[in-house]
Amino acid sequence: MAYNSLKSYWVWRRKKEAEEKAWRELGVDENIIAELRDFDRIAYNSDDRFYKRLYDVGDFYEEIVEDNSQREIMTVEQLLD
């Protein structure tokens, strides 16, 4: 299954907007909220790059590695091979 970057972003963004709303209701200073937003965005971008590359390597690996699973031997010729 491939990594869906856009879906991941929308889920993350919805969660962060809810957090910011809760912080504002609790009276947290806007400067602190802005710093947290910047930190969270940096962390999200790092995770996003990791997952994009992780799934790219998995697809590449499956294309290169040959299937070495043992086949069922039905004839003498197959046994000798």
PDB file of N, CA and C in Angstrom:
ATOM      1  N   MET A   1       0.840  -1.172   0.000  1.00  0.00           N
ATOM      2  CA  MET A   1       0.000   0.000   0.000  1.00  0.00           C
ATOM      3  C   MET A   1       0.888   1.240   0.000  1.00  0.00           C
ATOM      4  N   ALA A   2       0.611   2.138  -0.868  1.00  0.00           N
ATOM      5  CA  ALA A   2       1.415   3.344  -1.010  1.00  0.00           C
ATOM      6  C   ALA A   2       1.048   4.373   0.058  1.00  0.00           C
ATOM      7  N   TYR A   3       1.984   5.241   0.321  1.00  0.00           N
ATOM      8  CA  TYR A   3       1.792   6.312   1.291  1.00  0.00           C
ATOM      9  C   TYR A   3       1.027   7.453   0.626  1.00  0.00           C
ATOM     10  N   ASN A   4      -0.043   7.882   1.227  1.00  0.00           N
ATOM     11  CA  ASN A   4      -0.854   8.966   0.684  1.00  0.00           C
ATOM     12  C   ASN A   4      -0.509  10.249   1.439  1.00  0.00           C
ATOM     13  N   SER A   5       0.360  11.047   0.834  1.00  0.00           N
ATOM     14  CA  SER A   5       0.857  12.253   1.490  1.00  0.00           C
ATOM     15  C   SER A   5      -0.248  13.280   1.727  1.00  0.00           C
ATOM     16  N   LEU A   6      -1.109  13.458   0.749  1.00  0.00           N
ATOM     17  CA  LEU A   6      -2.166  14.469   0.886  1.00  0.00           C
ATOM     18  C   LEU A   6      -3.154  14.102   1.993  1.00  0.00           C
ATOM     19  N   LYS A   7      -3.535  12.847   2.054  1.00  0.00           N
ATOM     20  CA  LYS A   7      -4.456  12.412   3.103  1.00  0.00           C
ATOM     21  C   LYS A   7      -3.807  12.574   4.481  1.00  0.00           C
ATOM     22  N   SER A   8      -2.553  12.212   4.557  1.00  0.00           N
ATOM     23  CA  SER A   8      -1.824  12.353   5.815  1.00  0.00           C
ATOM     24  C   SER A   8      -1.775  13.812   6.243  1.00  0.00           C
ATOM     25  N   TYR A   9      -1.565  14.709   5.286  1.00  0.00           N
ATOM     26  CA  TYR A   9      -1.512  16.139   5.601  1.00  0.00           C
ATOM     27  C   TYR A   9      -2.849  16.635   6.133  1.00  0.00           C
ATOM     28  N   TRP A  10      -3.954  16.249   5.496  1.00  0.00           N
ATOM     29  CA  TRP A  10      -5.267  16.735   5.934  1.00  0.00           C
ATOM     30  C   TRP A  10      -5.620  16.215   7.319  1.00  0.00           C
ATOM     31  N   VAL A  11      -5.258  14.967   7.612  1.00  0.00           N
ATOM     32  CA  VAL A  11      -5.513  14.417   8.953  1.00  0.00           C
ATOM     33  C   VAL A  11      -4.686  15.181   9.981  1.00  0.00           C
ATOM     34  N   TRP A  12      -3.409  15.405   9.667  1.00  0.00           N
ATOM     35  CA  TRP A  12      -2.527  16.135  10.581  1.00  0.00           C
ATOM     36  C   TRP A  12      -3.026  17.567  10.796  1.00  0.00           C
ATOM     37  N   ARG A  13      -3.425  18.222   9.700  1.00  0.00           N
ATOM     38  CA  ARG A  13      -3.877  19.615   9.793  1.00  0.00           C
ATOM     39  C   ARG A  13      -5.148  19.744  10.634  1.00  0.00           C
ATOM     40  N   ARG A  14      -6.090  18.820  10.435  1.00  0.00           N
ATOM     41  CA  ARG A  14      -7.323  18.858  11.223  1.00  0.00           C
ATOM     42  C   ARG A  14      -7.016  18.700  12.712  1.00  0.00           C
ATOM     43  N   LYS A  15      -6.098  17.802  13.037  1.00  0.00           N
ATOM     44  CA  LYS A  15      -5.717  17.572  14.427  1.00  0.00           C
ATOM     45  C   LYS A  15      -5.064  18.819  15.025  1.00  0.00           C
ATOM     46  N   LYS A  16      -4.162  19.440  14.262  1.00  0.00           N
ATOM     47  CA  LYS A  16      -3.461  20.627  14.768  1.00  0.00           C
ATOM     48  C   LYS A  16      -4.396  21.820  14.923  1.00  0.00           C
ATOM     49  N   GLU A  17      -5.364  21.980  14.033  1.00  0.00           N
ATOM     50  CA  GLU A  17      -6.332  23.065  14.174  1.00  0.00           C
ATOM     51  C   GLU A  17      -7.170  22.888  15.432  1.00  0.00           C
ATOM     52  N   ALA A  18      -7.526  21.652  15.745  1.00  0.00           N
ATOM     53  CA  ALA A  18      -8.277  21.384  16.972  1.00  0.00           C
ATOM     54  C   ALA A  18      -7.430  21.705  18.203  1.00  0.00           C
ATOM     55  N   GLU A  19      -6.133  21.348  18.142  1.00  0.00           N
ATOM     56  CA  GLU A  19      -5.239  21.662  19.256  1.00  0.00           C
ATOM     57  C   GLU A  19      -5.123  23.171  19.469  1.00  0.00           C
ATOM     58  N   GLU A  20      -4.933  23.896  18.362  1.00  0.00           N
ATOM     59  CA  GLU A  20      -4.795  25.343  18.474  1.00  0.00           C
ATOM     60  C   GLU A  20      -6.069  25.980  19.026  1.00  0.00           C
ATOM     61  N   LYS A  21      -7.204  25.470  18.627  1.00  0.00           N
ATOM     62  CA  LYS A  21      -8.472  25.995  19.143  1.00  0.00           C
ATOM     63  C   LYS A  21      -8.558  25.782  20.662  1.00  0.00           C
ATOM     64  N   ALA A  22      -8.152  24.587  21.100  1.00  0.00           N
ATOM     65  CA  ALA A  22      -8.170  24.291  22.533  1.00  0.00           C
ATOM     66  C   ALA A  22      -7.194  25.194  23.286  1.00  0.00           C
ATOM     67  N   TRP A  23      -6.018  25.431  22.723  1.00  0.00           N
ATOM     68  CA  TRP A  23      -5.044  26.318  23.377  1.00  0.00           C
ATOM     69  C   TRP A  23      -5.585  27.738  23.497  1.00  0.00           C
ATOM     70  N   ARG A  24      -6.249  28.205  22.463  1.00  0.00           N
ATOM     71  CA  ARG A  24      -6.808  29.557  22.512  1.00  0.00           C
ATOM     72  C   ARG A  24      -7.895  29.654  23.584  1.00  0.00           C
ATOM     73  N   GLU A  25      -8.717  28.608  23.694  1.00  0.00           N
ATOM     74  CA  GLU A  25      -9.761  28.599  24.725  1.00  0.00           C
ATOM     75  C   GLU A  25      -9.168  28.601  26.124  1.00  0.00           C
ATOM     76  N   LEU A  26      -7.978  28.003  26.265  1.00  0.00           N
ATOM     77  CA  LEU A  26      -7.312  27.965  27.559  1.00  0.00           C
ATOM     78  C   LEU A  26      -6.500  29.233  27.841  1.00  0.00           C
ATOM     79  N   GLY A  27      -6.431  30.132  26.856  1.00  0.00           N
ATOM     80  CA  GLY A  27      -5.760  31.411  27.070  1.00  0.00           C
ATOM     81  C   GLY A  27      -4.269  31.391  26.824  1.00  0.00           C
ATOM     82  N   VAL A  28      -3.784  30.468  26.015  1.00  0.00           N
ATOM     83  CA  VAL A  28      -2.352  30.414  25.711  1.00  0.00           C
ATOM     84  C   VAL A  28      -2.001  31.577  24.782  1.00  0.00           C
ATOM     85  N   ASP A  29      -0.834  32.169  25.012  1.00  0.00           N
ATOM     86  CA  ASP A  29      -0.371  33.319  24.229  1.00  0.00           C
ATOM     87  C   ASP A  29      -0.188  32.929  22.752  1.00  0.00           C
ATOM     88  N   GLU A  30      -0.526  33.847  21.843  1.00  0.00           N
ATOM     89  CA  GLU A  30      -0.435  33.593  20.403  1.00  0.00           C
ATOM     90  C   GLU A  30       0.999  33.332  19.946  1.00  0.00           C
ATOM     91  N   ASN A  31       1.965  33.948  20.605  1.00  0.00           N
ATOM     92  CA  ASN A  31       3.376  33.708  20.247  1.00  0.00           C
ATOM     93  C   ASN A  31       3.781  32.265  20.529  1.00  0.00           C
ATOM     94  N   ILE A  32       3.314  31.754  21.641  1.00  0.00           N
ATOM     95  CA  ILE A  32       3.611  30.356  21.993  1.00  0.00           C
ATOM     96  C   ILE A  32       2.926  29.413  21.007  1.00  0.00           C
ATOM     97  N   ILE A  33       1.700  29.703  20.643  1.00  0.00           N
ATOM     98  CA  ILE A  33       0.981  28.884  19.667  1.00  0.00           C
ATOM     99  C   ILE A  33       1.709  28.905  18.328  1.00  0.00           C
ATOM    100  N   ALA A  34       2.218  30.057  17.911  1.00  0.00           N
ATOM    101  CA  ALA A  34       2.952  30.164  16.650  1.00  0.00           C
ATOM    102  C   ALA A  34       4.239  29.337  16.695  1.00  0.00           C
ATOM    103  N   GLU A  35       4.949  29.371  17.820  1.00  0.00           N
ATOM    104  CA  GLU A  35       6.169  28.570  17.961  1.00  0.00           C
ATOM    105  C   GLU A  35       5.853  27.076  17.902  1.00  0.00           C
ATOM    106  N   LEU A  36       4.792  26.680  18.588  1.00  0.00           N
ATOM    107  CA  LEU A  36       4.393  25.266  18.551  1.00  0.00           C
ATOM    108  C   LEU A  36       3.979  24.840  17.144  1.00  0.00           C
ATOM    109  N   ARG A  37       3.283  25.716  16.434  1.00  0.00           N
ATOM    110  CA  ARG A  37       2.873  25.426  15.065  1.00  0.00           C
ATOM    111  C   ARG A  37       4.089  25.213  14.168  1.00  0.00           C
ATOM    112  N   ASP A  38       5.092  26.093  14.327  1.00  0.00           N
ATOM    113  CA  ASP A  38       6.319  25.959  13.534  1.00  0.00           C
ATOM    114  C   ASP A  38       7.050  24.652  13.855  1.00  0.00           C
ATOM    115  N   PHE A  39       7.159  24.339  15.135  1.00  0.00           N
ATOM    116  CA  PHE A  39       7.820  23.099  15.538  1.00  0.00           C
ATOM    117  C   PHE A  39       7.079  21.878  14.996  1.00  0.00           C
ATOM    118  N   ASP A  40       5.752  21.872  15.126  1.00  0.00           N
ATOM    119  CA  ASP A  40       4.958  20.747  14.634  1.00  0.00           C
ATOM    120  C   ASP A  40       5.068  20.599  13.127  1.00  0.00           C
ATOM    121  N   ARG A  41       5.131  21.706  12.411  1.00  0.00           N
ATOM    122  CA  ARG A  41       5.252  21.659  10.946  1.00  0.00           C
ATOM    123  C   ARG A  41       6.594  21.057  10.529  1.00  0.00           C
ATOM    124  N   ILE A  42       7.663  21.433  11.225  1.00  0.00           N
ATOM    125  CA  ILE A  42       8.984  20.868  10.942  1.00  0.00           C
ATOM    126  C   ILE A  42       8.978  19.363  11.198  1.00  0.00           C
ATOM    127  N   ALA A  43       8.384  18.940  12.301  1.00  0.00           N
ATOM    128  CA  ALA A  43       8.308  17.512  12.620  1.00  0.00           C
ATOM    129  C   ALA A  43       7.458  16.766  11.590  1.00  0.00           C
ATOM    130  N   TYR A  44       6.350  17.371  11.184  1.00  0.00           N
ATOM    131  CA  TYR A  44       5.496  16.732  10.172  1.00  0.00           C
ATOM    132  C   TYR A  44       6.248  16.577   8.845  1.00  0.00           C
ATOM    133  N   ASN A  45       6.941  17.626   8.412  1.00  0.00           N
ATOM    134  CA  ASN A  45       7.685  17.552   7.153  1.00  0.00           C
ATOM    135  C   ASN A  45       8.748  16.455   7.194  1.00  0.00           C
ATOM    136  N   SER A  46       9.417  16.324   8.315  1.00  0.00           N
ATOM    137  CA  SER A  46      10.429  15.282   8.474  1.00  0.00           C
ATOM    138  C   SER A  46       9.795  13.892   8.365  1.00  0.00           C
ATOM    139  N   ASP A  47       8.698  13.688   9.069  1.00  0.00           N
ATOM    140  CA  ASP A  47       8.000  12.402   9.009  1.00  0.00           C
ATOM    141  C   ASP A  47       7.480  12.115   7.606  1.00  0.00           C
ATOM    142  N   ASP A  48       6.958  13.146   6.940  1.00  0.00           N
ATOM    143  CA  ASP A  48       6.421  12.983   5.593  1.00  0.00           C
ATOM    144  C   ASP A  48       7.515  12.539   4.621  1.00  0.00           C
ATOM    145  N   ARG A  49       8.678  13.183   4.696  1.00  0.00           N
ATOM    146  CA  ARG A  49       9.797  12.780   3.829  1.00  0.00           C
ATOM    147  C   ARG A  49      10.207  11.342   4.111  1.00  0.00           C
ATOM    148  N   PHE A  50      10.254  10.968   5.391  1.00  0.00           N
ATOM    149  CA  PHE A  50      10.639   9.600   5.758  1.00  0.00           C
ATOM    150  C   PHE A  50       9.679   8.575   5.160  1.00  0.00           C
ATOM    151  N   TYR A  51       8.369   8.793   5.336  1.00  0.00           N
ATOM    152  CA  TYR A  51       7.404   7.821   4.850  1.00  0.00           C
ATOM    153  C   TYR A  51       7.351   7.757   3.329  1.00  0.00           C
ATOM    154  N   LYS A  52       7.555   8.889   2.645  1.00  0.00           N
ATOM    155  CA  LYS A  52       7.609   8.862   1.181  1.00  0.00           C
ATOM    156  C   LYS A  52       8.763   7.997   0.712  1.00  0.00           C
ATOM    157  N   ARG A  53       9.926   8.160   1.304  1.00  0.00           N
ATOM    158  CA  ARG A  53      11.101   7.375   0.905  1.00  0.00           C
ATOM    159  C   ARG A  53      10.981   5.931   1.339  1.00  0.00           C
ATOM    160  N   LEU A  54      10.375   5.691   2.473  1.00  0.00           N
ATOM    161  CA  LEU A  54      10.210   4.328   2.957  1.00  0.00           C
ATOM    162  C   LEU A  54       9.416   3.501   1.959  1.00  0.00           C
ATOM    163  N   TYR A  55       8.315   4.034   1.486  1.00  0.00           N
ATOM    164  CA  TYR A  55       7.487   3.287   0.544  1.00  0.00           C
ATOM    165  C   TYR A  55       8.135   3.210  -0.833  1.00  0.00           C
ATOM    166  N   ASP A  56       8.915   4.197  -1.227  1.00  0.00           N
ATOM    167  CA  ASP A  56       9.632   4.129  -2.497  1.00  0.00           C
ATOM    168  C   ASP A  56      10.659   3.009  -2.474  1.00  0.00           C
ATOM    169  N   VAL A  57      11.390   2.875  -1.369  1.00  0.00           N
ATOM    170  CA  VAL A  57      12.391   1.821  -1.255  1.00  0.00           C
ATOM    171  C   VAL A  57      11.724   0.455  -1.264  1.00  0.00           C
ATOM    172  N   GLY A  58      10.575   0.329  -0.618  1.00  0.00           N
ATOM    173  CA  GLY A  58       9.871  -0.959  -0.602  1.00  0.00           C
ATOM    174  C   GLY A  58       9.461  -1.393  -1.993  1.00  0.00           C
ATOM    175  N   ASP A  59       8.946  -0.479  -2.787  1.00  0.00           N
ATOM    176  CA  ASP A  59       8.569  -0.816  -4.158  1.00  0.00           C
ATOM    177  C   ASP A  59       9.795  -1.180  -4.973  1.00  0.00           C
ATOM    178  N   PHE A  60      10.885  -0.438  -4.816  1.00  0.00           N
ATOM    179  CA  PHE A  60      12.115  -0.701  -5.538  1.00  0.00           C
ATOM    180  C   PHE A  60      12.673  -2.069  -5.155  1.00  0.00           C
ATOM    181  N   TYR A  61      12.653  -2.394  -3.885  1.00  0.00           N
ATOM    182  CA  TYR A  61      13.172  -3.663  -3.390  1.00  0.00           C
ATOM    183  C   TYR A  61      12.387  -4.829  -3.984  1.00  0.00           C
ATOM    184  N   GLU A  62      11.074  -4.707  -4.043  1.00  0.00           N
ATOM    185  CA  GLU A  62      10.256  -5.793  -4.592  1.00  0.00           C
ATOM    186  C   GLU A  62      10.532  -6.011  -6.074  1.00  0.00           C
ATOM    187  N   GLU A  63      10.881  -4.965  -6.798  1.00  0.00           N
ATOM    188  CA  GLU A  63      11.169  -5.102  -8.215  1.00  0.00           C
ATOM    189  C   GLU A  63      12.514  -5.785  -8.452  1.00  0.00           C
ATOM    190  N   ILE A  64      13.496  -5.550  -7.579  1.00  0.00           N
ATOM    191  CA  ILE A  64      14.848  -6.059  -7.803  1.00  0.00           C
ATOM    192  C   ILE A  64      15.030  -7.487  -7.290  1.00  0.00           C
ATOM    193  N   VAL A  65      14.541  -7.777  -6.129  1.00  0.00           N
ATOM    194  CA  VAL A  65      14.798  -9.064  -5.494  1.00  0.00           C
ATOM    195  C   VAL A  65      14.032 -10.157  -6.220  1.00  0.00           C
ATOM    196  N   GLU A  66      14.763 -11.198  -6.557  1.00  0.00           N
ATOM    197  CA  GLU A  66      14.119 -12.302  -7.243  1.00  0.00           C
ATOM    198  C   GLU A  66      13.448 -13.244  -6.245  1.00  0.00           C
ATOM    199  N   ASP A  67      12.505 -13.988  -6.719  1.00  0.00           N
ATOM    200  CA  ASP A  67      11.769 -14.914  -5.871  1.00  0.00           C
ATOM    201  C   ASP A  67      12.568 -16.207  -5.761  1.00  0.00           C
ATOM    202  N   ASN A  68      13.082 -16.496  -4.570  1.00  0.00           N
ATOM    203  CA  ASN A  68      13.883 -17.697  -4.345  1.00  0.00           C
ATOM    204  C   ASN A  68      13.105 -18.775  -3.598  1.00  0.00           C
ATOM    205  N   SER A  69      11.804 -18.678  -3.626  1.00  0.00           N
ATOM    206  CA  SER A  69      11.014 -19.687  -2.929  1.00  0.00           C
ATOM    207  C   SER A  69      11.146 -21.027  -3.658  1.00  0.00           C
ATOM    208  N   GLN A  70      11.112 -22.080  -2.892  1.00  0.00           N
ATOM    209  CA  GLN A  70      11.285 -23.418  -3.465  1.00  0.00           C
ATOM    210  C   GLN A  70      10.027 -23.854  -4.194  1.00  0.00           C
ATOM    211  N   ARG A  71      10.258 -24.393  -5.392  1.00  0.00           N
ATOM    212  CA  ARG A  71       9.142 -24.902  -6.171  1.00  0.00           C
ATOM    213  C   ARG A  71       8.937 -26.381  -5.872  1.00  0.00           C
ATOM    214  N   GLU A  72       7.745 -26.833  -6.068  1.00  0.00           N
ATOM    215  CA  GLU A  72       7.445 -28.239  -5.855  1.00  0.00           C
ATOM    216  C   GLU A  72       8.041 -29.056  -6.999  1.00  0.00           C
ATOM    217  N   ILE A  73       8.759 -30.103  -6.657  1.00  0.00           N
ATOM    218  CA  ILE A  73       9.421 -30.947  -7.654  1.00  0.00           C
ATOM    219  C   ILE A  73       8.447 -32.020  -8.110  1.00  0.00           C
ATOM    220  N   MET A  74       8.199 -32.065  -9.433  1.00  0.00           N
ATOM    221  CA  MET A  74       7.222 -33.009  -9.992  1.00  0.00           C
ATOM    222  C   MET A  74       7.872 -34.084 -10.854  1.00  0.00           C
ATOM    223  N   THR A  75       9.052 -33.788 -11.406  1.00  0.00           N
ATOM    224  CA  THR A  75       9.702 -34.750 -12.290  1.00  0.00           C
ATOM    225  C   THR A  75      11.151 -34.943 -11.885  1.00  0.00           C
ATOM    226  N   VAL A  76      11.783 -35.968 -12.451  1.00  0.00           N
ATOM    227  CA  VAL A  76      13.184 -36.245 -12.171  1.00  0.00           C
ATOM    228  C   VAL A  76      14.062 -35.129 -12.730  1.00  0.00           C
ATOM    229  N   GLU A  77      13.699 -34.577 -13.883  1.00  0.00           N
ATOM    230  CA  GLU A  77      14.478 -33.489 -14.477  1.00  0.00           C
ATOM    231  C   GLU A  77      14.504 -32.257 -13.574  1.00  0.00           C
ATOM    232  N   GLN A  78      13.369 -31.970 -12.961  1.00  0.00           N
ATOM    233  CA  GLN A  78      13.327 -30.851 -12.029  1.00  0.00           C
ATOM    234  C   GLN A  78      14.194 -31.115 -10.805  1.00  0.00           C
ATOM    235  N   LEU A  79      14.215 -32.357 -10.370  1.00  0.00           N
ATOM    236  CA  LEU A  79      15.048 -32.717  -9.223  1.00  0.00           C
ATOM    237  C   LEU A  79      16.523 -32.536  -9.563  1.00  0.00           C
ATOM    238  N   LEU A  80      16.923 -32.907 -10.769  1.00  0.00           N
ATOM    239  CA  LEU A  80      18.322 -32.767 -11.172  1.00  0.00           C
ATOM    240  C   LEU A  80      18.707 -31.316 -11.390  1.00  0.00           C
ATOM    241  N   ASP A  81      17.755 -30.468 -11.753  1.00  0.00           N
ATOM    242  CA  ASP A  81      18.059 -29.052 -11.948  1.00  0.00           C
ATOM    243  C   ASP A  81      18.274 -28.409 -10.592  1.00  0.00           C
TER     244      ASP A  81
END
